[in-house]
Amino acid sequence: MEDRKVLTIASHVCVVSGYVGNSVTTFVLQLMGLDVASLNTVQFSNHAGYRRLKGFRTTAGQISDLYDGLKGCGLDDFGMLLTGYIPSEECVEAVGRIAGDMKGKEGGCFWLLDPVMGDQDRLYVSEGVLPVYKSLVRMADLIVPNQFEAELLSGVKVDSLPSLSRAISELHRIYNVPHVVITSVTFTNGDKKMLCAGSSATSSGVPRKFVFNVEIIDGFFSGTGDMFAALTLARFREEAEKDGLEVAQSWGCDDAVGPLELPLCRAIGRVLGSMHLVLVQTQLARDKVLGTKKREEEVEVGSEEYIRLTKASELRLVQCQSELKDPEIGYEAVVLK
Amino acid sequence: MEDRKVLTIASHVCVVSGYVGNSVTTFVLQLMGLDVASLNTVQFSNHAGYRRLKGFRTTAGQISDLYDGLKGCGLDDFGMLLTGYIPSEECVEAVGRIAGDMKGKEGGCFWLLDPVMGDQDRLYVSEGVLPVYKSLVRMADLIVPNQFEAELLSGVKVDSLPSLSRAISELHRIYNVPHVVITSVTFTNGDKKMLCAGSSATSSGVPRKFVFNVEIIDGFFSGTGDMFAALTLARFREEAEKDGLEVAQSWGCDDAVGPLELPLCRAIGRVLGSMHLVLVQTQLARDKVLGTKKREEEVEVGSEEYIRLTKASELRLVQCQSELKDPEIGYEAVVLK
């Protein structure tokens, strides 16, 4: 098993600065020194944020074929698997079979599953995808749902710190998944704050929960979820390695470790530092291009103005290599009861 | 025109360490700080070096569609175009139409055309591709054929310094292409040397030729041509910028500039420095994996041993980020008469 080799399965978007899906994850993981193979579930000219796109989807059969091709050459020795946007249940099932195959091998494989289904109460995959994810999460080592996806998977409506905490407990309990991070949580109580909460369960399944307060950077930026997932995989791996845990099952640590000392918690603190710096740079560059701080809500979806705004809001990834590699700032967590 | 945006059109290979085609060019260009959109002409599980592969080709219609999708969103404002392996004449034609469209726009677009057709007297595209390339090279700003491809395009058999020089002159003359680099030239006189020669023509079409002696690194390494093309585009752009030429037609410099002071010549010196360091690291890593300096010729093509050798010989790109970004060593050229 080559434990620094990652297979990423997500969308591919053929557009300059069109950083979503595998375009984001591949570059971020490579920059972190990991070898990456990317299997593209769709090939679109640009991401859906532009509301106009051309391209084609990879079929479930093609996904399976590509993986079989790797196997045929003995090239399936991945130490890590990162899966993201997969549009149909057939394809999610095909990816599930690949994950099962990879995890069944000697030495195993760490699976970061980003159960991409929707955001802000809106689904953007077919409805049949949810039950398939429900059956697959059991196999994952770490899941990184956003608030809406966490609600779908846990059955808990997240609208307060206690319900956020309960959702995490439920995700551990229902799916027996060792590590959970819920990204970009906001409550509708007027608070202009965002939370990012996570937990690594002990060997007996007891959650160890932490939560970060995240500064909100105004604007709509596509691909942030993908950037988060890729950074999280790379940083968690690094933090696990510091503790000699990269050979442990699911990179699990000793039960005596507290929530704030968890490799996962330390990793997320660094991830959020990079995210913050990249988003600040992206926002600055956007405002420079647009010459004004026009708000997304004022622009008609799909209009020329909207496209200009979307384009100006693309993540500044290649321009922020040092911010990604060495953020220098980190976020501090507190224990979530 | 966003002049730091590059569109790359080449194969895509979904394999870890399977660095050929867009997998190489995208990462190298991004590392150099350029935004990259990649349009994949094939999606294979691994590269053909493994002699077993699964996957599918993008059709000419799909290539055109993806580009139209970009145009529809005003995302076709590329300052640079890099084209590589395109397997069929229909697809090369489709790429030619895209190049024509991009070059026809205000501000133009710099096209580095790598006329990938074959190597060591063997074609690996369909025969119909050659005449299509012959019609397209006129539109290119820089071509980087290898020895065999230069012979096909120029009609000159390259087997000595004078014939190498003549081939370059012919490429300038026949196609009116401003910049030419012929990569990895070897003569069958027993000399264990490799040459890399190039030229930028003056405004009246007079070649200014230079040649580098390149140290041969033993081994067969896939993707070196793609690494060369991507580094050449990024470095040539940088050297042109140093002289304020990035706004000039085809990044052309003053007629008074001599061969060794050409931005193209300075760029290639740095490119060869990076190539040397990456190949040395790749060779070291390969020998460490294989435990022996077994020669490729002794291994049966397609055997398990062959696959192991091919895998061990994959370019160490993510591991050599500093060697790519700042090679510190450079090659020195001499004037080619």
XYZ file of C-alpha atoms in Angstrom:
674
model
C 0.000 0.000 0.000
C 1.423 3.368 -0.970
C 0.069 5.399 1.858
C 0.653 8.806 0.334
C -1.375 8.029 -2.751
C -4.882 9.439 -2.908
C -7.713 8.579 -5.266
C -10.212 11.397 -5.616
C -13.609 10.854 -7.169
C -15.631 13.962 -7.922
C -16.693 16.242 -10.709
C -14.236 17.668 -13.144
C -14.704 21.129 -14.420
C -12.772 22.305 -17.377
C -12.540 25.963 -16.705
C -9.797 28.335 -15.778
C -10.256 29.544 -12.240
C -13.292 27.278 -12.300
C -12.205 25.693 -9.102
C -14.712 23.176 -7.873
C -14.612 19.407 -7.451
C -11.500 17.575 -8.568
C -9.977 20.796 -9.914
C -9.720 22.014 -6.341
C -8.942 18.789 -4.539
C -6.276 17.614 -6.973
C -4.274 20.832 -6.834
C -4.578 21.229 -3.064
C -3.548 17.624 -2.366
C -0.639 17.805 -4.816
C 0.543 21.049 -3.285
C 0.567 19.229 0.076
C 2.931 16.678 -1.475
C 0.447 13.868 -2.054
C 0.218 11.915 -5.291
C -3.283 12.105 -6.677
C -5.302 10.138 -9.205
C -8.580 11.746 -10.064
C -11.588 9.958 -11.421
C -14.041 12.456 -12.822
C -17.757 11.849 -12.389
C -18.700 14.648 -14.752
C -16.803 16.717 -17.273
C -18.400 20.098 -17.609
C -17.188 23.256 -19.286
C -17.672 25.187 -16.063
C -19.390 24.754 -12.742
C -23.095 25.079 -12.160
C -22.665 28.435 -10.429
C -22.666 29.958 -13.897
C -26.135 28.494 -14.580
C -25.099 27.568 -18.111
C -22.996 24.576 -18.853
C -22.099 22.029 -21.463
C -20.513 18.658 -21.046
C -21.223 15.084 -20.156
C -21.422 12.778 -17.208
C -19.312 9.739 -16.679
C -21.615 6.709 -16.416
C -21.510 4.248 -13.527
C -20.124 1.676 -15.961
C -17.328 4.004 -17.019
C -16.433 4.745 -13.386
C -16.185 1.022 -12.671
C -14.195 0.476 -15.859
C -11.657 3.162 -15.018
C -11.121 1.637 -11.588
C -10.818 -1.854 -13.084
C -8.202 -0.433 -15.423
C -6.174 0.772 -12.453
C -6.528 -2.600 -10.758
C -5.410 -4.410 -13.880
C -2.096 -2.580 -13.628
C -1.731 -2.962 -9.885
C -2.199 0.780 -9.582
C -5.002 0.575 -7.018
C -2.715 0.763 -3.994
C -4.172 3.967 -2.622
C -3.722 4.812 1.025
C -6.500 7.369 0.870
C -9.784 7.891 -0.936
C -11.579 11.222 -1.180
C -15.048 11.250 -2.676
C -17.138 14.299 -3.451
C -19.898 15.305 -5.828
C -21.436 12.285 -7.555
C -24.667 13.164 -9.327
C -26.670 9.907 -9.523
C -27.413 6.956 -7.248
C -25.981 4.499 -9.787
C -22.679 6.351 -9.691
C -22.703 6.633 -5.891
C -23.257 2.868 -5.808
C -20.350 2.320 -8.200
C -18.145 4.503 -5.999
C -19.326 2.521 -2.968
C -18.152 -0.702 -4.616
C -14.759 0.899 -5.327
C -14.495 2.092 -1.716
C -15.395 -1.387 -0.448
C -12.761 -2.932 -2.647
C -10.095 -0.458 -1.532
C -10.932 -0.771 2.154
C -10.945 -4.569 1.936
C -7.297 -4.718 0.965
C -4.446 -5.427 3.325
C -3.388 -2.215 4.978
C -6.818 -0.768 4.274
C -7.477 2.699 2.991
C -8.650 5.876 4.711
C -11.902 7.145 3.191
C -12.898 10.780 3.563
C -16.483 10.833 2.328
C -17.961 14.223 1.544
C -21.654 13.326 1.203
C -22.426 16.099 -1.272
C -26.189 16.328 -1.604
C -27.218 19.932 -1.206
C -27.024 23.109 0.771
C -29.366 25.512 2.526
C -32.325 23.106 2.381
C -31.945 22.494 -1.348
C -30.906 19.126 -2.864
C -28.621 19.192 -5.883
C -28.374 15.480 -6.506
C -31.206 13.084 -7.344
C -33.331 12.009 -4.365
C -32.194 8.412 -4.639
C -28.692 9.430 -3.581
C -29.573 9.887 0.130
C -30.442 6.235 0.903
C -27.284 5.101 -0.929
C -25.134 7.440 1.149
C -26.905 6.191 4.278
C -25.726 2.690 3.426
C -22.178 3.812 2.583
C -21.333 6.099 5.512
C -20.748 2.979 7.633
C -17.675 2.260 5.544
C -16.220 5.776 5.789
C -13.498 6.893 8.209
C -14.355 10.567 8.162
C -17.436 12.362 6.856
C -17.624 16.120 6.296
C -21.288 16.975 5.685
C -22.454 20.570 5.711
C -25.337 21.523 8.014
C -28.083 20.429 5.593
C -26.375 17.142 4.765
C -25.767 16.444 8.464
C -29.475 16.954 9.071
C -30.377 14.571 6.254
C -28.029 11.875 7.529
C -28.659 12.281 11.268
C -32.352 13.113 11.274
C -31.583 15.969 13.691
C -32.576 19.536 12.813
C -29.505 21.637 13.604
C -30.578 25.030 14.953
C -28.650 25.435 18.212
C -25.461 24.272 19.900
C -27.283 21.406 21.695
C -28.857 20.151 18.467
C -25.506 20.480 16.653
C -23.957 18.364 19.389
C -26.808 15.857 19.146
C -26.403 15.584 15.362
C -22.742 14.665 15.784
C -23.600 12.030 18.407
C -26.253 10.588 16.112
C -23.862 10.396 13.161
C -21.372 8.448 15.301
C -24.126 6.231 16.714
C -26.136 5.433 13.576
C -23.202 4.875 11.229
C -20.423 3.938 13.619
C -18.229 6.417 11.726
C -15.025 7.233 13.672
C -14.627 10.889 12.687
C -17.199 13.570 11.878
C -16.872 17.224 10.901
C -19.916 19.385 10.210
C -18.942 22.396 8.142
C -20.421 25.897 7.842
C -23.149 25.751 10.464
C -25.253 28.874 10.963
C -28.246 29.460 13.216
C -31.113 31.689 12.124
C -31.005 33.745 15.304
C -29.427 36.739 13.598
C -25.940 35.851 14.791
C -23.441 36.651 12.048
C -21.283 33.697 13.008
C -20.435 30.407 11.447
C -19.477 27.258 13.285
C -17.471 24.232 12.318
C -17.836 21.307 14.700
C -16.329 17.868 14.814
C -15.568 14.804 16.846
C -13.506 11.646 16.980
C -15.223 8.834 18.851
C -13.360 6.758 21.438
C -12.996 3.017 20.926
C -16.254 2.542 22.821
C -18.045 5.079 20.633
C -18.068 8.053 23.005
C -17.888 11.323 21.026
C -15.175 13.885 21.777
C -16.629 17.061 20.360
C -15.038 20.374 19.532
C -16.338 23.483 17.843
C -14.716 26.422 16.055
C -16.124 29.893 15.590
C -15.393 30.844 12.005
C -15.336 34.364 10.648
C -17.761 34.740 7.771
C -16.254 36.182 4.598
C -19.035 37.888 2.658
C -19.717 36.524 -0.787
C -20.638 33.316 -2.520
C -17.555 31.279 -3.359
C -17.879 27.987 -5.251
C -15.555 25.133 -4.378
C -15.031 26.002 -0.705
C -16.398 22.609 0.342
C -13.930 20.860 -1.936
C -11.058 22.986 -0.637
C -12.117 22.136 2.905
C -12.264 18.390 2.198
C -8.855 18.269 0.505
C -7.140 20.370 3.175
C -8.784 18.290 5.899
C -7.516 15.027 4.424
C -3.959 16.352 4.041
C -3.793 18.024 7.453
C -5.464 15.180 9.336
C -2.947 12.837 7.783
C -0.086 15.095 8.906
C -1.415 15.445 12.447
C -2.022 11.692 12.676
C 1.545 11.101 11.498
C 2.926 13.414 14.184
C 1.380 11.022 16.726
C 2.448 7.916 14.812
C -1.182 7.079 14.039
C -1.029 6.827 10.247
C -0.840 3.046 10.602
C -3.691 2.842 13.145
C -7.182 1.795 12.082
C -8.925 4.970 10.803
C -6.018 7.018 12.217
C -7.691 6.617 15.613
C -5.938 7.928 18.720
C -5.820 6.793 22.349
C -9.091 7.054 24.306
C -7.364 9.281 26.877
C -6.881 12.119 24.375
C -9.263 15.015 25.009
C -11.348 16.809 22.327
C -8.979 19.752 21.859
C -5.865 17.563 21.587
C -7.361 15.287 18.927
C -5.355 15.101 15.694
C -8.633 15.881 13.908
C -9.197 19.019 15.980
C -5.626 20.233 15.440
C -5.996 19.551 11.728
C -9.243 21.508 11.408
C -7.677 24.501 13.183
C -4.996 24.664 10.490
C -7.512 24.003 7.704
C -9.684 26.895 8.826
C -6.610 29.151 8.915
C -5.860 28.395 5.253
C -9.513 28.694 4.270
C -9.730 32.108 5.895
C -6.641 33.447 4.113
C -7.662 32.088 0.710
C -11.179 33.481 1.041
C -9.893 36.902 2.127
C -7.587 36.980 -0.922
C -10.443 35.816 -3.137
C -12.735 38.494 -1.776
C -10.103 41.214 -2.257
C -9.439 40.102 -5.832
C -13.167 39.952 -6.539
C -13.779 43.449 -5.243
C -10.848 44.716 -7.272
C -12.306 43.218 -10.466
C -15.832 44.392 -9.784
C -14.784 47.797 -8.516
C -17.660 47.719 -6.080
C -18.902 45.606 -3.241
C -22.109 44.637 -5.002
C -24.007 41.976 -3.134
C -24.971 38.693 -4.790
C -28.598 39.140 -3.796
C -28.936 42.257 -5.943
C -27.900 40.508 -9.148
C -30.338 38.544 -11.307
C -29.363 34.881 -11.438
C -28.033 33.889 -14.862
C -27.588 37.442 -16.165
C -24.330 38.726 -17.700
C -23.713 40.616 -14.468
C -24.220 37.393 -12.535
C -21.661 35.582 -14.669
C -19.176 38.417 -14.201
C -19.715 38.220 -10.446
C -19.373 34.432 -10.380
C -16.178 34.605 -12.410
C -14.696 37.293 -10.201
C -15.517 35.130 -7.175
C -13.524 32.063 -8.254
C -11.165 30.819 -5.555
C -7.624 32.227 -5.773
C -5.864 28.918 -5.362
C -2.743 29.096 -7.498
C -2.181 32.635 -6.204
C -2.380 31.446 -2.577
C 0.119 28.602 -2.493
C 1.869 29.800 0.668
C -1.463 30.420 2.428
C -2.431 26.835 1.607
C 0.912 25.265 2.491
C 1.701 27.262 5.593
C -1.219 29.362 6.825
C 0.728 30.701 9.844
C -2.592 31.467 11.531
C -4.740 28.783 13.065
C -8.150 28.696 14.685
C -8.674 27.627 18.305
C -11.490 25.271 19.219
C -13.542 24.968 22.370
C -15.085 21.807 23.735
C -18.633 21.141 22.558
C -20.703 19.549 25.299
C -8.075 38.940 -22.047
C -6.805 37.413 -18.834
C -3.250 36.865 -19.873
C -2.307 34.475 -17.090
C -5.066 32.042 -17.936
C -4.085 28.936 -19.861
C -6.284 26.407 -21.633
C -4.615 23.026 -21.973
C -5.951 20.379 -24.303
C -4.452 16.925 -23.966
C -5.095 13.511 -22.574
C -6.227 12.982 -19.035
C -5.000 10.016 -17.152
C -6.639 9.025 -13.956
C -3.798 7.440 -12.154
C -1.731 8.292 -9.140
C 1.793 9.108 -10.169
C 0.458 8.505 -13.652
C 1.869 11.749 -14.815
C 1.376 12.242 -18.510
C -0.692 14.702 -20.528
C -2.894 17.145 -18.675
C -1.974 15.549 -15.330
C 1.528 16.875 -15.819
C 0.834 20.160 -17.560
C -1.953 21.258 -15.219
C 0.082 20.742 -12.069
C 3.258 22.284 -13.466
C 1.459 25.369 -14.797
C -0.494 25.837 -11.562
C 2.671 25.519 -9.531
C 4.125 28.321 -11.685
C 1.156 30.483 -10.622
C -0.924 30.212 -13.787
C -4.652 29.499 -13.782
C -5.385 26.455 -15.875
C -8.460 25.005 -17.518
C -7.939 21.555 -18.909
C -9.918 19.969 -21.662
C -9.272 16.261 -21.725
C -9.103 14.482 -25.073
C -9.117 11.049 -23.474
C -9.872 9.766 -20.018
C -7.896 6.643 -19.360
C -7.259 4.720 -16.172
C -3.515 4.970 -16.735
C -1.130 5.842 -19.509
C -0.259 3.628 -22.404
C 3.175 2.867 -20.962
C 1.461 0.178 -18.914
C 0.233 -1.525 -22.104
C -3.156 -2.177 -20.481
C -5.750 0.497 -20.122
C -9.422 1.170 -19.801
C -11.331 4.333 -20.461
C -12.874 6.394 -23.212
C -12.018 9.110 -25.660
C -13.661 12.476 -25.791
C -15.230 12.895 -29.255
C -14.557 15.878 -31.499
C -18.142 16.982 -30.875
C -17.662 16.861 -27.121
C -14.440 18.880 -27.373
C -16.259 21.550 -29.382
C -19.193 21.463 -26.964
C -16.988 21.970 -23.913
C -15.338 24.963 -25.547
C -18.725 26.388 -26.576
C -19.796 26.008 -22.955
C -16.856 28.139 -21.848
C -17.657 30.735 -24.502
C -21.278 30.848 -23.419
C -20.119 32.025 -20.016
C -17.495 34.429 -21.319
C -14.860 32.133 -19.853
C -12.852 31.831 -23.059
C -10.522 34.734 -22.300
C -7.356 32.671 -22.277
C -4.027 34.385 -22.806
C -2.374 31.056 -23.582
C -3.234 27.742 -25.179
C -1.218 24.568 -24.753
C -2.149 21.571 -26.854
C -0.693 18.097 -26.594
C -1.714 14.539 -27.350
C -4.877 14.390 -29.459
C -5.493 10.925 -30.856
C -7.582 11.431 -34.018
C -7.643 13.827 -36.946
C -11.241 14.837 -36.182
C -10.202 15.921 -32.709
C -7.086 17.706 -33.976
C -9.371 19.560 -36.401
C -11.740 20.478 -33.554
C -8.789 21.765 -31.544
C -7.637 23.734 -34.582
C -11.015 25.467 -34.753
C -10.760 26.323 -31.044
C -7.234 27.690 -31.552
C -8.407 29.779 -34.507
C -11.231 31.200 -32.462
C -8.951 32.034 -29.544
C -6.265 33.597 -31.705
C -8.833 35.662 -33.598
C -9.892 37.550 -30.493
C -8.681 40.993 -29.538
C -5.437 40.671 -27.634
C -4.848 37.304 -29.288
C -3.626 34.238 -27.533
C -0.226 32.553 -27.424
C -0.389 28.983 -28.733
C 2.242 26.445 -27.745
C 1.540 23.510 -30.017
C 3.166 20.220 -29.109
C 2.560 18.209 -32.292
C 2.438 14.852 -30.533
C 2.559 12.156 -33.194
C 5.194 9.646 -32.237
C 8.722 8.976 -31.171
C 11.736 7.027 -32.364
C 10.292 6.465 -35.837
C 6.991 5.107 -34.512
C 3.631 6.909 -34.907
C 1.199 6.751 -32.005
C -1.638 8.707 -33.512
C -3.618 7.864 -36.640
C -1.872 8.669 -39.937
C -4.443 11.306 -40.831
C -3.182 13.496 -38.000
C 0.026 14.601 -39.808
C -1.653 16.540 -42.654
C -3.964 18.245 -40.136
C -1.006 19.357 -38.026
C 0.733 20.571 -41.192
C -2.224 22.880 -41.774
C -2.376 24.059 -38.159
C 1.283 24.800 -37.397
C 0.928 28.073 -39.341
C -1.319 29.349 -36.581
C 0.987 28.384 -33.715
C 3.398 30.721 -31.927
C 5.742 28.030 -30.673
C 6.059 24.382 -31.632
C 8.010 21.814 -29.615
C 8.295 18.683 -31.763
C 10.660 15.890 -30.815
C 13.209 14.710 -33.357
C 10.817 12.325 -35.165
C 7.976 14.879 -35.259
C 10.368 17.584 -36.495
C 11.392 15.251 -39.318
C 7.759 14.580 -40.231
C 6.895 18.286 -40.282
C 10.072 19.591 -41.939
C 10.820 16.780 -44.349
C 14.449 16.874 -43.155
C 16.105 13.758 -41.742
C 17.847 14.912 -38.579
C 21.101 12.991 -38.131
C 23.753 15.661 -37.635
C 24.138 19.235 -36.417
C 23.816 20.649 -39.956
C 20.612 18.684 -40.616
C 19.226 19.687 -37.218
C 19.898 23.304 -38.121
C 18.309 22.812 -41.547
C 15.183 21.265 -39.975
C 14.711 24.340 -37.798
C 15.118 26.654 -40.783
C 12.609 24.615 -42.742
C 10.053 24.707 -39.907
C 10.335 28.512 -39.792
C 10.185 28.772 -43.592
C 7.371 26.325 -44.395
C 5.023 27.288 -41.562
C 6.109 30.834 -40.765
C 6.094 29.822 -37.104
C 7.930 32.395 -34.933
C 9.460 30.026 -32.362
C 10.678 26.441 -32.658
C 12.226 24.045 -30.154
C 13.235 20.508 -31.116
C 13.492 18.321 -28.040
C 15.553 15.246 -27.253
C 17.661 14.942 -30.388
C 20.137 12.078 -30.580
C 22.437 11.012 -33.399
C 23.168 7.373 -34.072
C 26.938 7.902 -34.080
C 27.398 6.300 -30.669
C 27.556 9.641 -28.888
C 25.798 9.349 -25.512
C 24.537 12.891 -25.749
C 21.210 14.502 -26.253
C 20.572 17.868 -27.820
C 17.798 20.363 -27.496
C 17.802 23.068 -30.166
C 15.608 26.055 -30.831
C 15.208 29.347 -32.584
C 13.193 32.538 -32.672
C 12.943 34.026 -36.147
C 13.515 37.745 -36.737
C 10.728 39.862 -38.206
C 12.083 39.053 -41.673
C 12.090 35.323 -40.917
C 15.822 34.842 -40.268
C 16.369 32.046 -37.717
C 18.390 32.693 -34.561
C 19.413 29.212 -33.526
C 20.774 27.885 -30.279
C 21.514 24.395 -29.041
C 21.906 22.802 -25.605
C 23.837 19.676 -24.708
C 21.617 17.734 -22.337
C 22.804 15.045 -19.964
C 20.958 11.791 -20.583
C 19.314 10.279 -17.510
C 19.067 6.524 -18.048
C 15.572 5.101 -18.011
C 12.255 5.436 -19.773
C 10.154 8.122 -18.142
C 6.621 8.843 -19.407
C 5.362 12.406 -19.417
C 8.711 14.139 -19.912
C 7.462 15.770 -23.120
C 4.441 17.158 -21.280
C 6.617 18.432 -18.442
C 8.885 20.091 -21.005
C 5.974 21.770 -22.799
C 4.382 23.125 -19.612
C 7.675 24.391 -18.175
C 8.562 25.954 -21.525
C 5.279 27.865 -21.705
C 5.613 29.159 -18.134
C 9.309 30.074 -18.380
C 9.059 31.625 -21.841
C 6.209 33.764 -20.555
C 8.349 34.848 -17.577
C 11.372 35.657 -19.717
C 9.227 37.559 -22.210
C 7.726 39.541 -19.330
C 11.176 40.465 -18.058
C 11.731 42.193 -21.417
C 8.190 43.652 -21.497
C 7.296 41.442 -24.458
C 4.210 39.709 -23.085
C 2.064 42.183 -25.023
C 4.063 41.816 -28.247
C 2.795 39.644 -31.100
C 3.928 36.060 -30.347
C 6.144 37.457 -27.543
C 8.605 38.384 -30.289
C 11.720 40.375 -29.409
C 13.812 42.958 -31.240
C 15.673 41.779 -34.349
C 18.957 42.924 -32.778
C 18.798 40.305 -30.031
C 21.254 37.467 -30.593
C 20.461 33.724 -30.296
C 21.826 33.291 -26.765
C 20.036 36.376 -25.404
C 16.628 35.355 -26.764
C 13.906 35.057 -24.123
C 13.207 31.601 -25.595
C 16.828 30.523 -25.154
C 16.980 31.806 -21.558
C 13.688 30.026 -20.832
C 14.883 26.690 -22.228
C 18.047 26.878 -20.105
C 15.918 27.077 -16.968
C 13.497 24.421 -18.231
C 16.335 21.968 -18.823
C 17.628 22.668 -15.295
C 14.280 21.668 -13.776
C 13.941 18.675 -16.078
C 17.372 17.429 -15.069
C 16.655 17.701 -11.334
C 13.211 16.059 -11.579
C 14.572 13.200 -13.697
C 17.484 12.626 -11.318
C 15.052 12.449 -8.385
C 12.774 10.167 -10.378
C 15.655 7.883 -11.260
C 16.839 7.738 -7.637
C 13.338 6.934 -6.392
C 12.924 4.298 -9.095
C 16.164 2.566 -8.220
C 15.209 2.645 -4.543
C 11.899 0.915 -5.309
C 13.385 -1.624 -7.665
C 16.442 -2.272 -5.537
C 18.462 -2.765 -8.692
C 19.385 -0.874 -11.770
C 17.592 -3.260 -14.073
C 17.478 -2.017 -17.616
C 14.184 -1.592 -19.442
C 15.450 -3.639 -22.381
C 15.775 -6.749 -20.200
C 12.137 -6.756 -19.149
C 9.367 -8.307 -21.242
C 6.893 -5.640 -22.378
C 3.527 -5.984 -20.629
C 4.741 -8.410 -17.952
C 4.156 -7.862 -14.221
C 7.813 -6.899 -13.939
C 7.315 -4.368 -16.732
C 4.367 -2.801 -14.922
C 6.373 -2.604 -11.718
C 9.193 -0.893 -13.596
C 6.823 1.539 -15.328
C 5.183 2.403 -12.025
C 8.486 2.950 -10.312
C 9.511 5.234 -13.174
C 6.630 7.706 -12.837
C 7.792 11.302 -12.646
C 8.292 12.632 -9.107
C 6.433 15.866 -9.631
C 4.691 16.621 -6.342
C 7.884 15.628 -4.548
C 9.966 18.053 -6.641
C 8.075 21.317 -6.239
C 11.157 23.371 -5.416
C 13.120 21.817 -8.295
C 10.286 22.846 -10.617
C 9.773 26.317 -9.178
C 13.379 27.281 -8.673
C 15.842 24.869 -10.268
C 18.899 26.906 -9.212
C 20.895 25.241 -11.987
C 20.487 26.222 -15.598
C 21.895 24.949 -18.854
C 24.042 27.095 -21.134
C 23.420 27.146 -24.859
C 25.780 27.658 -27.766
C 24.939 29.217 -31.105
C 23.801 26.724 -33.748
C 25.006 27.749 -37.171
